[in-house]
């Protein structure tokens, strides 16, 4: 399933924030990629080259570390002129519900800047996990649906390639697996939901080993705890569902240790 809503705000610094429509892939889960704000993109041509290269990189040049349920892939969609504000203030409950109905999993956006001599790139990237924000809008007790990370992290080598800076395989796969697991749980597709939530739990743990600090670490830790709790909820709901097969694989798992033996 290759549909992640990856909205990267790589617009010019004077551009006005806007969430213009960006059609998701049909019959798939989607990730939308939006234009960046910040000073790293000198003109429209550079922005469009960035978006095209980023979509290709995410769509073709990596191994997905989430579980694809059946024949429903996840697709990445570049969204020219779509530029949410860094605080995500445009994502009203109505807009989030629309994205959730369209099976958008993730929207990623942010700002990419170039500073120093010689100049190096840095970025703040936001990841909106649509199923999680949708649950929050329904007043369910969930952690923050908007995760914020800065790149490069401490100790990482500097780069002048914006695509390499922001196309983080571990981070994207962790958030995709999380959003996909939560979405499938709401749809009562128990086995792929459980597999993705346990996969996400492992990937989020890998992210936390980078030595994140402050709000990023706190919110990512809370997300990982919620993912594990959701994996346990998946098991409990599957075992209580009369329609779940007697030979279903989840009957071999224990809700108290929902990801035992997994990632």
mmCIF file of C-alpha atoms in Angstrom:
data_model
loop_
_atom_site.group_PDB
_atom_site.id
_atom_site.type_symbol
_atom_site.label_atom_id
_atom_site.label_comp_id
_atom_site.label_asym_id
_atom_site.label_seq_id
_atom_site.Cartn_x
_atom_site.Cartn_y
_atom_site.Cartn_z
ATOM 1 C CA UNK A 1 0.000 0.000 0.000
ATOM 2 C CA UNK A 2 1.786 3.060 -1.207
ATOM 3 C CA UNK A 3 -0.457 5.997 -0.437
ATOM 4 C CA UNK A 4 1.017 8.440 1.974
ATOM 5 C CA UNK A 5 0.014 12.058 2.214
ATOM 6 C CA UNK A 6 3.482 13.633 2.269
ATOM 7 C CA UNK A 7 2.988 17.446 2.132
ATOM 8 C CA UNK A 8 6.422 19.137 2.073
ATOM 9 C CA UNK A 9 6.173 22.937 2.395
ATOM 10 C CA UNK A 10 9.057 23.909 0.176
ATOM 11 C CA UNK A 11 7.761 27.249 -1.119
ATOM 12 C CA UNK A 12 9.475 30.612 -1.127
ATOM 13 C CA UNK A 13 9.671 32.493 2.145
ATOM 14 C CA UNK A 14 7.237 35.154 1.005
ATOM 15 C CA UNK A 15 4.638 32.713 -0.271
ATOM 16 C CA UNK A 16 1.330 32.679 1.552
ATOM 17 C CA UNK A 17 0.434 29.412 3.243
ATOM 18 C CA UNK A 18 -2.372 27.588 1.487
ATOM 19 C CA UNK A 19 -3.901 24.117 1.423
ATOM 20 C CA UNK A 20 -5.073 23.813 -2.154
ATOM 21 C CA UNK A 21 -6.736 20.592 -3.244
ATOM 22 C CA UNK A 22 -4.447 17.716 -4.190
ATOM 23 C CA UNK A 23 -6.242 14.656 -5.489
ATOM 24 C CA UNK A 24 -5.143 11.413 -3.803
ATOM 25 C CA UNK A 25 -4.559 8.223 -5.728
ATOM 26 C CA UNK A 26 -7.735 6.320 -6.503
ATOM 27 C CA UNK A 27 -8.331 2.978 -4.786
ATOM 28 C CA UNK A 28 -5.140 3.353 -2.756
ATOM 29 C CA UNK A 29 -3.800 4.797 0.402
ATOM 30 C CA UNK A 30 -1.985 8.071 -0.288
ATOM 31 C CA UNK A 31 0.849 10.249 0.963
ATOM 32 C CA UNK A 32 0.798 13.848 -0.355
ATOM 33 C CA UNK A 33 4.022 15.807 -0.939
ATOM 34 C CA UNK A 34 3.625 19.584 -0.778
ATOM 35 C CA UNK A 35 5.883 22.493 -1.603
ATOM 36 C CA UNK A 36 8.439 23.595 0.991
ATOM 37 C CA UNK A 37 8.748 27.016 2.544
ATOM 38 C CA UNK A 38 12.109 28.475 3.499
ATOM 39 C CA UNK A 39 14.990 29.865 1.460
ATOM 40 C CA UNK A 40 16.482 26.743 -0.090
ATOM 41 C CA UNK A 41 14.385 26.819 -3.298
ATOM 42 C CA UNK A 42 15.264 29.903 -5.391
ATOM 43 C CA UNK A 43 12.396 29.700 -7.899
ATOM 44 C CA UNK A 44 9.375 27.693 -9.141
ATOM 45 C CA UNK A 45 11.541 25.567 -11.407
ATOM 46 C CA UNK A 46 13.677 24.486 -8.436
ATOM 47 C CA UNK A 47 10.563 23.680 -6.387
ATOM 48 C CA UNK A 48 9.109 21.539 -9.154
ATOM 49 C CA UNK A 49 12.416 19.721 -9.693
ATOM 50 C CA UNK A 50 12.549 19.006 -5.973
ATOM 51 C CA UNK A 51 8.986 17.642 -5.836
ATOM 52 C CA UNK A 52 9.467 15.461 -8.904
ATOM 53 C CA UNK A 53 12.754 14.043 -7.602
ATOM 54 C CA UNK A 54 11.310 13.498 -4.138
ATOM 55 C CA UNK A 55 8.282 11.622 -5.438
ATOM 56 C CA UNK A 56 10.496 9.399 -7.581
ATOM 57 C CA UNK A 57 12.831 8.717 -4.671
ATOM 58 C CA UNK A 58 9.994 7.743 -2.346
ATOM 59 C CA UNK A 59 8.071 5.778 -4.958
ATOM 60 C CA UNK A 60 10.897 3.866 -6.609
ATOM 61 C CA UNK A 61 14.186 3.922 -4.773
ATOM 62 C CA UNK A 62 13.420 2.363 -1.405
ATOM 63 C CA UNK A 63 12.085 -0.718 0.366
ATOM 64 C CA UNK A 64 8.818 -0.151 2.230
ATOM 65 C CA UNK A 65 8.933 -1.375 5.815
ATOM 66 C CA UNK A 66 5.217 -1.561 6.327
ATOM 67 C CA UNK A 67 2.787 -4.393 5.655
ATOM 68 C CA UNK A 68 0.765 -4.140 2.459
ATOM 69 C CA UNK A 69 -2.702 -5.654 3.021
ATOM 70 C CA UNK A 70 -3.728 -7.339 -0.195
ATOM 71 C CA UNK A 71 -3.591 -5.393 -3.414
ATOM 72 C CA UNK A 72 -4.023 -1.910 -1.914
ATOM 73 C CA UNK A 73 -0.686 -0.106 -2.381
ATOM 74 C CA UNK A 74 0.465 3.167 -0.847
ATOM 75 C CA UNK A 75 1.168 5.921 -3.376
ATOM 76 C CA UNK A 76 3.082 9.185 -3.012
ATOM 77 C CA UNK A 77 1.615 12.294 -4.649
ATOM 78 C CA UNK A 78 3.478 15.543 -5.312
ATOM 79 C CA UNK A 79 1.217 18.531 -4.609
ATOM 80 C CA UNK A 80 2.458 21.704 -6.342
ATOM 81 C CA UNK A 81 1.240 24.946 -4.714
ATOM 82 C CA UNK A 82 -0.044 23.090 -1.655
ATOM 83 C CA UNK A 83 1.681 24.786 1.274
ATOM 84 C CA UNK A 84 0.218 24.411 4.792
ATOM 85 C CA UNK A 85 1.427 26.722 7.536
ATOM 86 C CA UNK A 86 4.114 25.295 9.779
ATOM 87 C CA UNK A 87 1.711 25.152 12.711
ATOM 88 C CA UNK A 88 -0.829 23.105 10.738
ATOM 89 C CA UNK A 89 -3.603 25.562 11.579
ATOM 90 C CA UNK A 90 -5.482 24.941 8.322
ATOM 91 C CA UNK A 91 -6.198 21.320 9.201
ATOM 92 C CA UNK A 92 -9.724 21.781 10.503
ATOM 93 C CA UNK A 93 -11.832 18.776 11.563
ATOM 94 C CA UNK A 94 -13.716 19.028 8.255
ATOM 95 C CA UNK A 95 -10.502 18.926 6.203
ATOM 96 C CA UNK A 96 -9.083 16.058 8.256
ATOM 97 C CA UNK A 97 -12.310 14.089 7.842
ATOM 98 C CA UNK A 98 -12.134 14.626 4.087
ATOM 99 C CA UNK A 99 -8.543 13.372 3.993
ATOM 100 C CA UNK A 100 -9.451 10.369 6.118
ATOM 101 C CA UNK A 101 -12.380 9.528 3.830
ATOM 102 C CA UNK A 102 -9.971 9.692 0.872
ATOM 103 C CA UNK A 103 -7.664 7.214 2.660
ATOM 104 C CA UNK A 104 -4.827 9.700 2.982
ATOM 105 C CA UNK A 105 -2.466 8.337 5.590
ATOM 106 C CA UNK A 106 0.114 11.023 6.035
ATOM 107 C CA UNK A 107 0.792 14.606 5.093
ATOM 108 C CA UNK A 108 4.319 15.847 5.490
ATOM 109 C CA UNK A 109 5.311 19.460 5.093
ATOM 110 C CA UNK A 110 7.854 21.861 6.472
ATOM 111 C CA UNK A 111 10.558 24.412 5.755
ATOM 112 C CA UNK A 112 13.961 23.881 4.153
ATOM 113 C CA UNK A 113 16.645 26.542 4.644
ATOM 114 C CA UNK A 114 20.207 27.133 3.469
ATOM 115 C CA UNK A 115 22.661 28.858 5.798
ATOM 116 C CA UNK A 116 26.358 29.256 6.524
ATOM 117 C CA UNK A 117 29.581 29.387 4.527
ATOM 118 C CA UNK A 118 29.773 27.082 2.694
ATOM 119 C CA UNK A 119 25.972 26.863 2.764
ATOM 120 C CA UNK A 120 24.370 23.730 4.206
ATOM 121 C CA UNK A 121 20.732 22.690 4.327
ATOM 122 C CA UNK A 122 18.525 22.269 7.377
ATOM 123 C CA UNK A 123 14.836 21.471 7.649
ATOM 124 C CA UNK A 124 11.887 21.317 9.988
ATOM 125 C CA UNK A 125 9.532 18.634 8.707
ATOM 126 C CA UNK A 126 6.005 18.067 10.006
ATOM 127 C CA UNK A 127 4.243 14.720 9.738
ATOM 128 C CA UNK A 128 0.455 14.807 10.084
ATOM 129 C CA UNK A 129 -0.829 11.295 10.799
ATOM 130 C CA UNK A 130 -4.333 11.684 9.440
ATOM 131 C CA UNK A 131 -6.001 8.718 11.247
ATOM 132 C CA UNK A 132 -4.592 9.952 14.554
ATOM 133 C CA UNK A 133 -5.727 13.551 14.046
ATOM 134 C CA UNK A 134 -9.148 12.249 12.951
ATOM 135 C CA UNK A 135 -9.393 10.269 16.208
ATOM 136 C CA UNK A 136 -8.461 13.377 18.198
ATOM 137 C CA UNK A 137 -11.216 15.330 16.445
ATOM 138 C CA UNK A 138 -13.627 12.611 17.597
ATOM 139 C CA UNK A 139 -12.438 13.325 21.164
ATOM 140 C CA UNK A 140 -10.670 10.005 21.491
ATOM 141 C CA UNK A 141 -7.726 9.963 23.947
ATOM 142 C CA UNK A 142 -4.762 9.897 21.560
ATOM 143 C CA UNK A 143 -1.289 11.490 21.441
ATOM 144 C CA UNK A 144 -0.355 14.337 19.121
ATOM 145 C CA UNK A 145 -1.219 13.613 15.502
ATOM 146 C CA UNK A 146 1.328 16.178 14.288
ATOM 147 C CA UNK A 147 4.921 15.054 14.776
ATOM 148 C CA UNK A 148 7.750 17.556 14.176
ATOM 149 C CA UNK A 149 11.389 16.676 13.496
ATOM 150 C CA UNK A 150 14.484 18.663 12.546
ATOM 151 C CA UNK A 151 17.141 17.530 10.063
ATOM 152 C CA UNK A 152 19.988 16.853 10.018
ATOM 153 C CA UNK A 153 20.007 15.425 13.519
ATOM 154 C CA UNK A 154 22.956 16.045 15.831
ATOM 155 C CA UNK A 155 26.117 14.405 14.565
ATOM 156 C CA UNK A 156 24.818 13.775 11.029
ATOM 157 C CA UNK A 157 26.931 14.820 8.067
ATOM 158 C CA UNK A 158 25.801 18.059 6.361
ATOM 159 C CA UNK A 159 24.261 17.833 2.893
ATOM 160 C CA UNK A 160 23.381 20.166 0.040
ATOM 161 C CA UNK A 161 20.806 17.762 -1.431
ATOM 162 C CA UNK A 162 17.323 18.672 -0.163
ATOM 163 C CA UNK A 163 15.817 15.349 -1.244
ATOM 164 C CA UNK A 164 18.418 13.342 0.672
ATOM 165 C CA UNK A 165 17.875 15.590 3.686
ATOM 166 C CA UNK A 166 14.117 14.988 3.968
ATOM 167 C CA UNK A 167 13.482 11.560 2.371
ATOM 168 C CA UNK A 168 14.201 9.691 5.590
ATOM 169 C CA UNK A 169 13.369 5.992 5.044
ATOM 170 C CA UNK A 170 13.166 5.053 8.727
ATOM 171 C CA UNK A 171 11.043 8.045 9.738
ATOM 172 C CA UNK A 172 8.647 7.829 6.806
ATOM 173 C CA UNK A 173 8.211 4.087 7.128
ATOM 174 C CA UNK A 174 7.586 4.413 10.866
ATOM 175 C CA UNK A 175 4.875 7.025 10.374
ATOM 176 C CA UNK A 176 3.327 5.203 7.416
ATOM 177 C CA UNK A 177 3.160 1.923 9.340
ATOM 178 C CA UNK A 178 1.617 3.787 12.292
ATOM 179 C CA UNK A 179 -1.038 5.556 10.221
ATOM 180 C CA UNK A 180 -1.795 2.445 8.201
ATOM 181 C CA UNK A 181 -2.167 0.301 11.312
ATOM 182 C CA UNK A 182 -4.525 2.786 12.964
ATOM 183 C CA UNK A 183 -6.591 3.193 9.789
ATOM 184 C CA UNK A 184 -6.916 -0.572 9.306
ATOM 185 C CA UNK A 185 -7.888 -1.028 12.951
ATOM 186 C CA UNK A 186 -10.739 1.448 12.477
ATOM 187 C CA UNK A 187 -11.759 -0.540 9.383
ATOM 188 C CA UNK A 188 -11.562 -3.772 11.446
ATOM 189 C CA UNK A 189 -8.947 -5.326 9.184
ATOM 190 C CA UNK A 190 -7.369 -6.884 12.247
ATOM 191 C CA UNK A 191 -4.438 -8.919 10.942
ATOM 192 C CA UNK A 192 -2.789 -6.237 8.753
ATOM 193 C CA UNK A 193 -3.598 -3.628 11.408
ATOM 194 C CA UNK A 194 -1.752 -5.662 14.054
ATOM 195 C CA UNK A 195 1.184 -6.362 11.737
ATOM 196 C CA UNK A 196 1.619 -2.676 10.892
ATOM 197 C CA UNK A 197 1.270 -1.493 14.483
ATOM 198 C CA UNK A 198 3.937 -3.921 15.655
ATOM 199 C CA UNK A 199 6.149 -2.949 12.732
ATOM 200 C CA UNK A 200 5.647 0.711 13.651
ATOM 201 C CA UNK A 201 6.505 0.029 17.295
ATOM 202 C CA UNK A 202 9.894 -1.313 16.251
ATOM 203 C CA UNK A 203 10.601 1.481 13.768
ATOM 204 C CA UNK A 204 9.638 4.220 16.233
ATOM 205 C CA UNK A 205 11.978 2.620 18.750
ATOM 206 C CA UNK A 206 14.768 2.913 16.189
ATOM 207 C CA UNK A 207 14.025 6.608 15.745
ATOM 208 C CA UNK A 208 14.197 7.203 19.494
ATOM 209 C CA UNK A 209 17.714 5.727 19.577
ATOM 210 C CA UNK A 210 18.941 8.819 17.701
ATOM 211 C CA UNK A 211 18.998 10.817 20.914
ATOM 212 C CA UNK A 212 16.105 13.156 20.190
ATOM 213 C CA UNK A 213 15.398 15.764 22.843
ATOM 214 C CA UNK A 214 12.646 18.111 23.965
ATOM 215 C CA UNK A 215 9.181 18.105 22.463
ATOM 216 C CA UNK A 216 10.134 15.833 19.562
ATOM 217 C CA UNK A 217 11.269 13.080 21.932
ATOM 218 C CA UNK A 218 8.280 13.484 24.262
ATOM 219 C CA UNK A 219 5.703 13.314 21.469
ATOM 220 C CA UNK A 220 7.434 10.456 19.657
ATOM 221 C CA UNK A 221 7.627 8.456 22.895
ATOM 222 C CA UNK A 222 3.906 9.012 23.519
ATOM 223 C CA UNK A 223 3.159 7.917 19.957
ATOM 224 C CA UNK A 224 5.141 4.696 20.382
ATOM 225 C CA UNK A 225 3.285 3.895 23.611
ATOM 226 C CA UNK A 226 -0.045 4.495 21.852
ATOM 227 C CA UNK A 227 0.976 2.224 18.980
ATOM 228 C CA UNK A 228 1.715 -0.636 21.377
ATOM 229 C CA UNK A 229 -1.574 -0.076 23.210
ATOM 230 C CA UNK A 230 -3.394 -0.063 19.854
ATOM 231 C CA UNK A 231 -1.779 -3.379 18.928
ATOM 232 C CA UNK A 232 -3.209 -4.824 22.161
ATOM 233 C CA UNK A 233 -6.605 -3.299 21.371
ATOM 234 C CA UNK A 234 -6.476 -4.909 17.924
ATOM 235 C CA UNK A 235 -6.016 -8.327 19.502
ATOM 236 C CA UNK A 236 -8.822 -7.817 22.017
ATOM 237 C CA UNK A 237 -11.272 -6.630 19.353
ATOM 238 C CA UNK A 238 -10.350 -9.448 16.964
ATOM 239 C CA UNK A 239 -10.807 -12.131 19.619
ATOM 240 C CA UNK A 240 -14.152 -10.638 20.667
ATOM 241 C CA UNK A 241 -15.429 -10.481 17.076
ATOM 242 C CA UNK A 242 -17.624 -13.467 16.204
ATOM 243 C CA UNK A 243 -16.687 -13.029 12.548
ATOM 244 C CA UNK A 244 -12.953 -13.411 13.183
ATOM 245 C CA UNK A 245 -11.874 -16.905 12.010
ATOM 246 C CA UNK A 246 -11.274 -19.621 14.571
ATOM 247 C CA UNK A 247 -7.971 -20.332 12.853
ATOM 248 C CA UNK A 248 -6.965 -16.657 12.668
ATOM 249 C CA UNK A 249 -3.289 -15.933 13.316
ATOM 250 C CA UNK A 250 -4.067 -13.378 16.005
ATOM 251 C CA UNK A 251 -5.413 -16.146 18.258
ATOM 252 C CA UNK A 252 -1.767 -17.112 18.810
ATOM 253 C CA UNK A 253 -0.982 -13.675 20.315
ATOM 254 C CA UNK A 254 -1.508 -12.377 23.865
ATOM 255 C CA UNK A 255 -3.020 -8.886 24.350
ATOM 256 C CA UNK A 256 -0.770 -8.327 27.374
ATOM 257 C CA UNK A 257 2.262 -8.654 25.071
ATOM 258 C CA UNK A 258 0.785 -7.737 21.713
ATOM 259 C CA UNK A 259 4.055 -7.497 19.804
ATOM 260 C CA UNK A 260 5.979 -10.334 21.467
ATOM 261 C CA UNK A 261 8.325 -11.841 18.932
ATOM 262 C CA UNK A 262 7.661 -9.005 16.499
ATOM 263 C CA UNK A 263 9.711 -5.979 15.524
#
